[in-house]
Each structure stands twice: as structure tokens, then as C-alpha cells.
JSON list of C-alpha atoms in Angstrom, two decimals:
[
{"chain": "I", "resi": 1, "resn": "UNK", "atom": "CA", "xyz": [-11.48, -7.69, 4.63]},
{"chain": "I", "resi": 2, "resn": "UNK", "atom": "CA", "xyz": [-10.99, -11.37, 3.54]},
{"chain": "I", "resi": 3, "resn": "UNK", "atom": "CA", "xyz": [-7.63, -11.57, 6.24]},
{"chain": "I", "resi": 4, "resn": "UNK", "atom": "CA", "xyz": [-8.99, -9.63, 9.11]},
{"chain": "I", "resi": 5, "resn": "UNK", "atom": "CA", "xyz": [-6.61, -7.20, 9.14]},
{"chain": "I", "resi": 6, "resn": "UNK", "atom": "CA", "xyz": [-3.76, -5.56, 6.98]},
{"chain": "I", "resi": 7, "resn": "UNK", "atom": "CA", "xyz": [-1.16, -8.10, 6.53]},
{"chain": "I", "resi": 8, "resn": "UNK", "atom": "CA", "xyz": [2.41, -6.71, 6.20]},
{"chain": "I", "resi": 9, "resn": "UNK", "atom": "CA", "xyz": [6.05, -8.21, 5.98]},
{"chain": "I", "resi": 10, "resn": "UNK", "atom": "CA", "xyz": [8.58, -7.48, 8.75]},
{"chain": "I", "resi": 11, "resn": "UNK", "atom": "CA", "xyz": [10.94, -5.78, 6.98]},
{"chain": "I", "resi": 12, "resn": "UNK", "atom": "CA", "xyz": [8.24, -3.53, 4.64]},
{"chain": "I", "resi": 13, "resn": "UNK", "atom": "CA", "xyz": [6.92, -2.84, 7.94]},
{"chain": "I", "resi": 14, "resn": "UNK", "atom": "CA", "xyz": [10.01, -1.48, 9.85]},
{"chain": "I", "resi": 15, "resn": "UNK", "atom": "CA", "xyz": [10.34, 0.52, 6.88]},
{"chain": "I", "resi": 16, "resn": "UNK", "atom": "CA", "xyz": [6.95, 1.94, 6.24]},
{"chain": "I", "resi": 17, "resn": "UNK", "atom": "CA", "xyz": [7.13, 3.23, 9.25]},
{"chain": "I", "resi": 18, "resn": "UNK", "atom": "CA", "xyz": [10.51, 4.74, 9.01]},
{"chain": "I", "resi": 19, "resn": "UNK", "atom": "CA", "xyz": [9.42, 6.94, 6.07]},
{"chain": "I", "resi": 20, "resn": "UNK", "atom": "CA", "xyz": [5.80, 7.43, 7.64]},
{"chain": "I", "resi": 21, "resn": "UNK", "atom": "CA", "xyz": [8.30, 9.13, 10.16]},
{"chain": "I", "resi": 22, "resn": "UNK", "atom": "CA", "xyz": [9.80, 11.51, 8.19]},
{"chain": "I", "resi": 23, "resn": "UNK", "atom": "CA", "xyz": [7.08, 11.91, 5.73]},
{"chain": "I", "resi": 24, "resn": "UNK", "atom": "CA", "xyz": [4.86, 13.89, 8.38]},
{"chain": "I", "resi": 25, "resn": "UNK", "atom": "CA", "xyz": [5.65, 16.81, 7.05]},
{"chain": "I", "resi": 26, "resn": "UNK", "atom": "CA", "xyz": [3.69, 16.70, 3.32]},
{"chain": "I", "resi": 27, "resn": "UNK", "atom": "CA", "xyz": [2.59, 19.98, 2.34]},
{"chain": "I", "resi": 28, "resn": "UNK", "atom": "CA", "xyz": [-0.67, 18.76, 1.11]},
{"chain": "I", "resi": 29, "resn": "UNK", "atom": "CA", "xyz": [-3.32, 18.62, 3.23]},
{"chain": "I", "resi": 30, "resn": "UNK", "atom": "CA", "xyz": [-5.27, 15.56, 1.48]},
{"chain": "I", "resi": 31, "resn": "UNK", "atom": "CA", "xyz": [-1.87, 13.39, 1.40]},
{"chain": "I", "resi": 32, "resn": "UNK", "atom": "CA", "xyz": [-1.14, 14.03, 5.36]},
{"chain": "I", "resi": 33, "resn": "UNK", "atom": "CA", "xyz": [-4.65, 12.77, 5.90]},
{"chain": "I", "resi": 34, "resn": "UNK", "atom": "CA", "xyz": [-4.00, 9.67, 3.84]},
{"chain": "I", "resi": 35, "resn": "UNK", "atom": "CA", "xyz": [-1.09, 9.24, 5.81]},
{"chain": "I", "resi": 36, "resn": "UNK", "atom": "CA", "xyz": [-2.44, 9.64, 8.97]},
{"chain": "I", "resi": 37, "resn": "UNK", "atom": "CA", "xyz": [-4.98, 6.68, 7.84]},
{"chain": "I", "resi": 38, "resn": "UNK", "atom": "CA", "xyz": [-2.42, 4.48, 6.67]},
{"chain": "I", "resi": 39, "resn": "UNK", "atom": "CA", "xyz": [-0.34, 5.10, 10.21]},
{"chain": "I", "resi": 40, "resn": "UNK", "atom": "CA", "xyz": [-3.83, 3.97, 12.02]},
{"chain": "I", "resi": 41, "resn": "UNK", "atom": "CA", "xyz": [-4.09, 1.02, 10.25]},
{"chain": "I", "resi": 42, "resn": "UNK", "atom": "CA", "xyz": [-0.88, -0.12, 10.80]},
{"chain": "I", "resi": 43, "resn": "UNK", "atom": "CA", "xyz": [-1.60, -0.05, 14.51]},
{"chain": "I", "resi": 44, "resn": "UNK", "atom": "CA", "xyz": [-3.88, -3.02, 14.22]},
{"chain": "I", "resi": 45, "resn": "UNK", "atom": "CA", "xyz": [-1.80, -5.08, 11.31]},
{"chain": "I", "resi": 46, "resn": "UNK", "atom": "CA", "xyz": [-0.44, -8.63, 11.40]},
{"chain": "I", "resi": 47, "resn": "UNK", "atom": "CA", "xyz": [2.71, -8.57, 11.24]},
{"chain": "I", "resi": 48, "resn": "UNK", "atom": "CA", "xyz": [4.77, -11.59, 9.49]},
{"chain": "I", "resi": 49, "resn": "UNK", "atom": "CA", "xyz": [7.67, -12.93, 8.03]},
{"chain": "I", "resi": 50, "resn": "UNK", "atom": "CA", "xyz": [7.89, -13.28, 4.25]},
{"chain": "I", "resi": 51, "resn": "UNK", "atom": "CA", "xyz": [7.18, -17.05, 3.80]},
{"chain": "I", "resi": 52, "resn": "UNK", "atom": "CA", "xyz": [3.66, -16.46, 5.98]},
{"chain": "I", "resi": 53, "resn": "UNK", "atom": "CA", "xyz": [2.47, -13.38, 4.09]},
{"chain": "I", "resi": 54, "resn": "UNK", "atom": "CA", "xyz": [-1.03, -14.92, 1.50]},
{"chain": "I", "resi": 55, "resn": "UNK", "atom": "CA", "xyz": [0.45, -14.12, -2.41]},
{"chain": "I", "resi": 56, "resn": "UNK", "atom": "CA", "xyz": [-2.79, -12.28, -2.79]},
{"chain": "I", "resi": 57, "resn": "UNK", "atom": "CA", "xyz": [-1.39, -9.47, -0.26]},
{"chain": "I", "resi": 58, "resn": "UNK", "atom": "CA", "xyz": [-0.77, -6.03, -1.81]},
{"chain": "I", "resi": 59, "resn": "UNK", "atom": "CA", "xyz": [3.07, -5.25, -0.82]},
{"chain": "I", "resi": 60, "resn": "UNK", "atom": "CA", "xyz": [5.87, -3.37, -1.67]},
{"chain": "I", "resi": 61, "resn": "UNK", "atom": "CA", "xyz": [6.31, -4.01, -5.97]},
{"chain": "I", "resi": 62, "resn": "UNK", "atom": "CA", "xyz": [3.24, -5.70, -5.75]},
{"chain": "I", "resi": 63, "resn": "UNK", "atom": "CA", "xyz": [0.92, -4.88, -9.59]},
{"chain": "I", "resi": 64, "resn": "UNK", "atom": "CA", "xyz": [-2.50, -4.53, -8.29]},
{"chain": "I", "resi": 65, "resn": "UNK", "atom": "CA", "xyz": [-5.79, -4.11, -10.59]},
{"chain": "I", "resi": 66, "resn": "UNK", "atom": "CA", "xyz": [-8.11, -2.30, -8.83]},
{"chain": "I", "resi": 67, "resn": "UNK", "atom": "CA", "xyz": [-11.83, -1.06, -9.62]},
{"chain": "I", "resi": 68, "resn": "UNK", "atom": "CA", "xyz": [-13.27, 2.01, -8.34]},
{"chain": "I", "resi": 69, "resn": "UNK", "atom": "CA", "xyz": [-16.91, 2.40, -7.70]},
{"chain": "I", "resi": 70, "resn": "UNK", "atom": "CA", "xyz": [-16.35, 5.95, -9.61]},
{"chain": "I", "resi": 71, "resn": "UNK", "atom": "CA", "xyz": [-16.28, 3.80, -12.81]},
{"chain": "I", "resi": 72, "resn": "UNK", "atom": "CA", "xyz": [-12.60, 3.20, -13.43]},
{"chain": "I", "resi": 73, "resn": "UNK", "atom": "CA", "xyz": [-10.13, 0.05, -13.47]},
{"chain": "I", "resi": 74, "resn": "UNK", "atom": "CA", "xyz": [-6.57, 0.31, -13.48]},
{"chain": "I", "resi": 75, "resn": "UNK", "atom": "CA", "xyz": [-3.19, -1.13, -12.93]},
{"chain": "I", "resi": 76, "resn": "UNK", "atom": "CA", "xyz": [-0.90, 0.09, -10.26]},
{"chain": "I", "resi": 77, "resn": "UNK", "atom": "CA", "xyz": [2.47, -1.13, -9.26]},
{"chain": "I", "resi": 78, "resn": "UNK", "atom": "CA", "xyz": [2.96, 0.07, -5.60]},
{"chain": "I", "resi": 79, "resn": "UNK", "atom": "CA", "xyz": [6.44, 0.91, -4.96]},
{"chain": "I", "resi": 80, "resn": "UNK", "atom": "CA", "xyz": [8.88, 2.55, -2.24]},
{"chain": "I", "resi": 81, "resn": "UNK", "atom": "CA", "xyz": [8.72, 6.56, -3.37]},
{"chain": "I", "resi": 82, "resn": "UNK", "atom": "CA", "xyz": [11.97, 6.85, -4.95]},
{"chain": "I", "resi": 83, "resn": "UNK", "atom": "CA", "xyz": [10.49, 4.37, -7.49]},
{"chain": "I", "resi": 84, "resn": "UNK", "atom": "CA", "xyz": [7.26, 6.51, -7.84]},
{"chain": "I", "resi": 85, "resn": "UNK", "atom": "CA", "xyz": [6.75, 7.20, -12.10]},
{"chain": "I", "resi": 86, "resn": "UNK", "atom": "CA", "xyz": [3.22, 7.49, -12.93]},
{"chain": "I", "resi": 87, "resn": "UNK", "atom": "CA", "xyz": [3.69, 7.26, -16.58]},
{"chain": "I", "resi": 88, "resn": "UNK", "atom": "CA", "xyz": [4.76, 3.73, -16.29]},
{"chain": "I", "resi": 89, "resn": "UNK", "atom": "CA", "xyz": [1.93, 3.69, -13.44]},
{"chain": "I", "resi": 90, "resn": "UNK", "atom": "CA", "xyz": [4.44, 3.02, -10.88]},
{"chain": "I", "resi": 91, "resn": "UNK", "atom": "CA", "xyz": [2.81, 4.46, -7.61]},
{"chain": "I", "resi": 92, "resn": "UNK", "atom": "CA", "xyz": [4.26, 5.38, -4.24]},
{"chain": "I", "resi": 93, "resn": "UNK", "atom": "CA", "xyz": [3.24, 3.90, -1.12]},
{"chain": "I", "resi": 94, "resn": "UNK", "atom": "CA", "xyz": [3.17, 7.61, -0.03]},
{"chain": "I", "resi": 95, "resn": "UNK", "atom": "CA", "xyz": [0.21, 8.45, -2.39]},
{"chain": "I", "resi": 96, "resn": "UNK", "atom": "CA", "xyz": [-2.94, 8.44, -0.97]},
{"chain": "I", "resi": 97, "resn": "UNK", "atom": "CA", "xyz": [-3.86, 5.29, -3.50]},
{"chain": "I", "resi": 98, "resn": "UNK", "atom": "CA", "xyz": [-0.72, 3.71, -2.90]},
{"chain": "I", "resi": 99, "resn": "UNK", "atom": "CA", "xyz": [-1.44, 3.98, 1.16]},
{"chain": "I", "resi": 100, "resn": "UNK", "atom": "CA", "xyz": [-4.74, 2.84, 0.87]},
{"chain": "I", "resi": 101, "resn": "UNK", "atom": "CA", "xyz": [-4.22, -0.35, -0.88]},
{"chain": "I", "resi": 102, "resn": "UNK", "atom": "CA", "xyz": [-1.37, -1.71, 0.71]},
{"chain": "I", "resi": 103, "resn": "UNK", "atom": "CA", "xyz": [-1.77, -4.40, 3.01]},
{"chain": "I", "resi": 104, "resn": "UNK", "atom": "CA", "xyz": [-5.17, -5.31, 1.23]},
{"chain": "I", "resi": 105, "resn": "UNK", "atom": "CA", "xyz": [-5.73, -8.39, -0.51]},
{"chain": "I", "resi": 106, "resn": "UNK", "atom": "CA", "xyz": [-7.56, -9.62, -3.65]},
{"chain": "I", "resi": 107, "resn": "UNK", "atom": "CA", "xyz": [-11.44, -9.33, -3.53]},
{"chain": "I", "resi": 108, "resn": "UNK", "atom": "CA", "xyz": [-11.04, -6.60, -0.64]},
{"chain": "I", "resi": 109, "resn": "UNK", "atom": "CA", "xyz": [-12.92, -3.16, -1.03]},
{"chain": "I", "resi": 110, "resn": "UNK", "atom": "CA", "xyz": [-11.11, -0.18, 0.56]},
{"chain": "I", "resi": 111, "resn": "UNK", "atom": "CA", "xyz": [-13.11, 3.12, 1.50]},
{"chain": "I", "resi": 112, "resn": "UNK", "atom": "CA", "xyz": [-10.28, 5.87, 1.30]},
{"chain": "I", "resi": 113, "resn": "UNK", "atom": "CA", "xyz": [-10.84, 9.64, 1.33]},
{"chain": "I", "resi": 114, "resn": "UNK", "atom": "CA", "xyz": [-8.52, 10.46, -1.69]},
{"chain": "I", "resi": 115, "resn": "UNK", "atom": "CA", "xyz": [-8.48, 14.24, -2.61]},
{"chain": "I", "resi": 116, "resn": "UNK", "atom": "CA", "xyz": [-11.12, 14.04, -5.25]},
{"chain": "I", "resi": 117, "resn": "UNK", "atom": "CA", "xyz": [-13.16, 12.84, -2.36]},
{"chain": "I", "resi": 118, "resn": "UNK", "atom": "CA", "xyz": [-14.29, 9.15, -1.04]},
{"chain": "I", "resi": 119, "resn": "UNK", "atom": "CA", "xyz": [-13.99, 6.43, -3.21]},
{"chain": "I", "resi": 120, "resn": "UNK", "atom": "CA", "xyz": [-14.70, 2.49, -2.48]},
{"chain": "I", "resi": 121, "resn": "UNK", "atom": "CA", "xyz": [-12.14, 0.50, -4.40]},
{"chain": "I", "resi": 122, "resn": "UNK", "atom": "CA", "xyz": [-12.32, -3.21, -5.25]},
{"chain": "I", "resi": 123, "resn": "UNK", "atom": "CA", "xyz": [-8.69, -5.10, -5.74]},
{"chain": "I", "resi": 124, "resn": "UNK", "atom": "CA", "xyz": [-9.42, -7.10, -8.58]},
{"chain": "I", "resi": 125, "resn": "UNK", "atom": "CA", "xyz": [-5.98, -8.85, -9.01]},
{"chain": "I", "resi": 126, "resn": "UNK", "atom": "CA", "xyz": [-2.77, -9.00, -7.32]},
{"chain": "I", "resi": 127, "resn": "UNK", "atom": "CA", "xyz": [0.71, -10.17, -8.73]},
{"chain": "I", "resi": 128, "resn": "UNK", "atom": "CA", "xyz": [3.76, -9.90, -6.97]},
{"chain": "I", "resi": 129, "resn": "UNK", "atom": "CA", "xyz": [7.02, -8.79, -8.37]},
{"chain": "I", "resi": 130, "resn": "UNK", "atom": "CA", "xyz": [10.23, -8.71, -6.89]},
{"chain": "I", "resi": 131, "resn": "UNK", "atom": "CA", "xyz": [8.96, -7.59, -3.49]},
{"chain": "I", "resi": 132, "resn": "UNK", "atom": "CA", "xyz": [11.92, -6.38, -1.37]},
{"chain": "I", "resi": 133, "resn": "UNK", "atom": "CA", "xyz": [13.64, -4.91, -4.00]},
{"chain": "I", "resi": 134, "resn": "UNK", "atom": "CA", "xyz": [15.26, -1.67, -3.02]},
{"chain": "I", "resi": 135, "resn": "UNK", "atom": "CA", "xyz": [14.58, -2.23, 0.25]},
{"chain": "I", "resi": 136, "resn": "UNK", "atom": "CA", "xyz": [17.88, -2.25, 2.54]},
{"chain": "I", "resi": 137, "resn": "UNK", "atom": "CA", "xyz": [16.36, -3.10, 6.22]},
{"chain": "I", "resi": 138, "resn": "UNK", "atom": "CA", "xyz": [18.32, -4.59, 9.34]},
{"chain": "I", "resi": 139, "resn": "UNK", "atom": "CA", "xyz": [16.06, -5.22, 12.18]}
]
């Protein structure tokens, strides 16, 4: 992990783990895991205002390329779930791939158990978009 650790803006924070709150109660067995993974993480994230977090961080809106070692590339925009539309491949932070990239930076792999099973996945590219867009946090 070229950082350390996951690196994640204030307010995204505060409000990843509002809906990581609420969201405990997936049906699917394979997405509460992913969950429960993501919530671990965050326990040992660095937390930091916007102007510190690296532009090669994987965030909220963020359009990351990312290789799996199952022989695939794609590109993902990760976005808060109401966004979610996978035909414009607009992913949810909620989805298992969506949990297990953000926070991740360019060049990082990520081992995630996804329901097809464990997967390494390299982020080839990251490009940031609006980033707090639909995101209406006090803290």
C-alpha cells in the first residue's frame, strides 16, 4: 500500500460511516462480509482534510481503472449508492468492488473476497471528478 494506510476525506468519512450504519442489514451474505471488511479498514485510516488527501486516492466520484489478476481491466466510477448505475459503470461504495477500492491509491493491489471468490486487483489509474458531490455533511 504505497500510503500506508487507507486515506479518506473528513467529510466522505463521517459519511461512510453513517451509511455503513444503516447498511448492516444487506440481505446478502457476500456484501455484509465486504462490508464488514471495509468497516475494519476504516479503523486504521488516515483521516484528512480535502487539500491533504494525494490526487491518486480513490474517493467518493473518483474513475478508477483497475486490473484484476482474473484477467480483466475496467473502469469504475465509485459513487455514494443513490448514484449506483452499472450500465454507465457507475458503482456504489456499498458494492463489494466499490468497498474494496476506496481509500486505495494508484499502483496499489487490493486482495478482496468478492462473491465470485478472492480476487487481487491492481488500480491502474485514478482521476478524480467532482468529489463531494451529493454529499451534504456537517461535522
Amino acid at each position: 500500500m504505497k500510503y500506508g494506510s487507507l486515506i479518506l476525506e473528513k467529510k466522505e468519512y463521517v459519511y461512510l460511516k453513517r451509511i455503513l450504519n444503516i447498511s448492516g442489514y444487506a440481505d446478502d451474505h457476500e456484501v455484509q462480509k465486504s462490508l464488514f471488511k471495509l468497516s475494519e479498514e476504516l479503523k486504521t485510516a488516515t483521516i484528512v482534510d480535502e487539500e491533504e488527501v494525494p490526487k491518486d486516492v480513490v474517493r467518493f466520484n473518483s474513475i478508477v481503472t483497475v486490473k484484476s489478476d482474473k484477467g480483466w481491466e475496467r473502469m469504475l466510477e465509485i459513487v455514494i449508492p443513490q448514484d449506483k448505475n452499472l450500465s454507465l459503470n457507475k458503482i456504489s461504495v456499498l458494492a463489494p468492488m466499490g468497498a474494496a477500492l476506496l481509500g486505495y491509491s494508484k499502483e496499489d493491489v487490493v486482495d478482496w473476497d468478492f462473491p465470485g471468490g478472492k480476487q487481487k486487483l491492481e488500480i491502474v489509474d485514478v482521476k478524480r471528478e467532482d468529489t463531494l458531490k451529493g454529499l451534504y455533511i456537517v461535522i
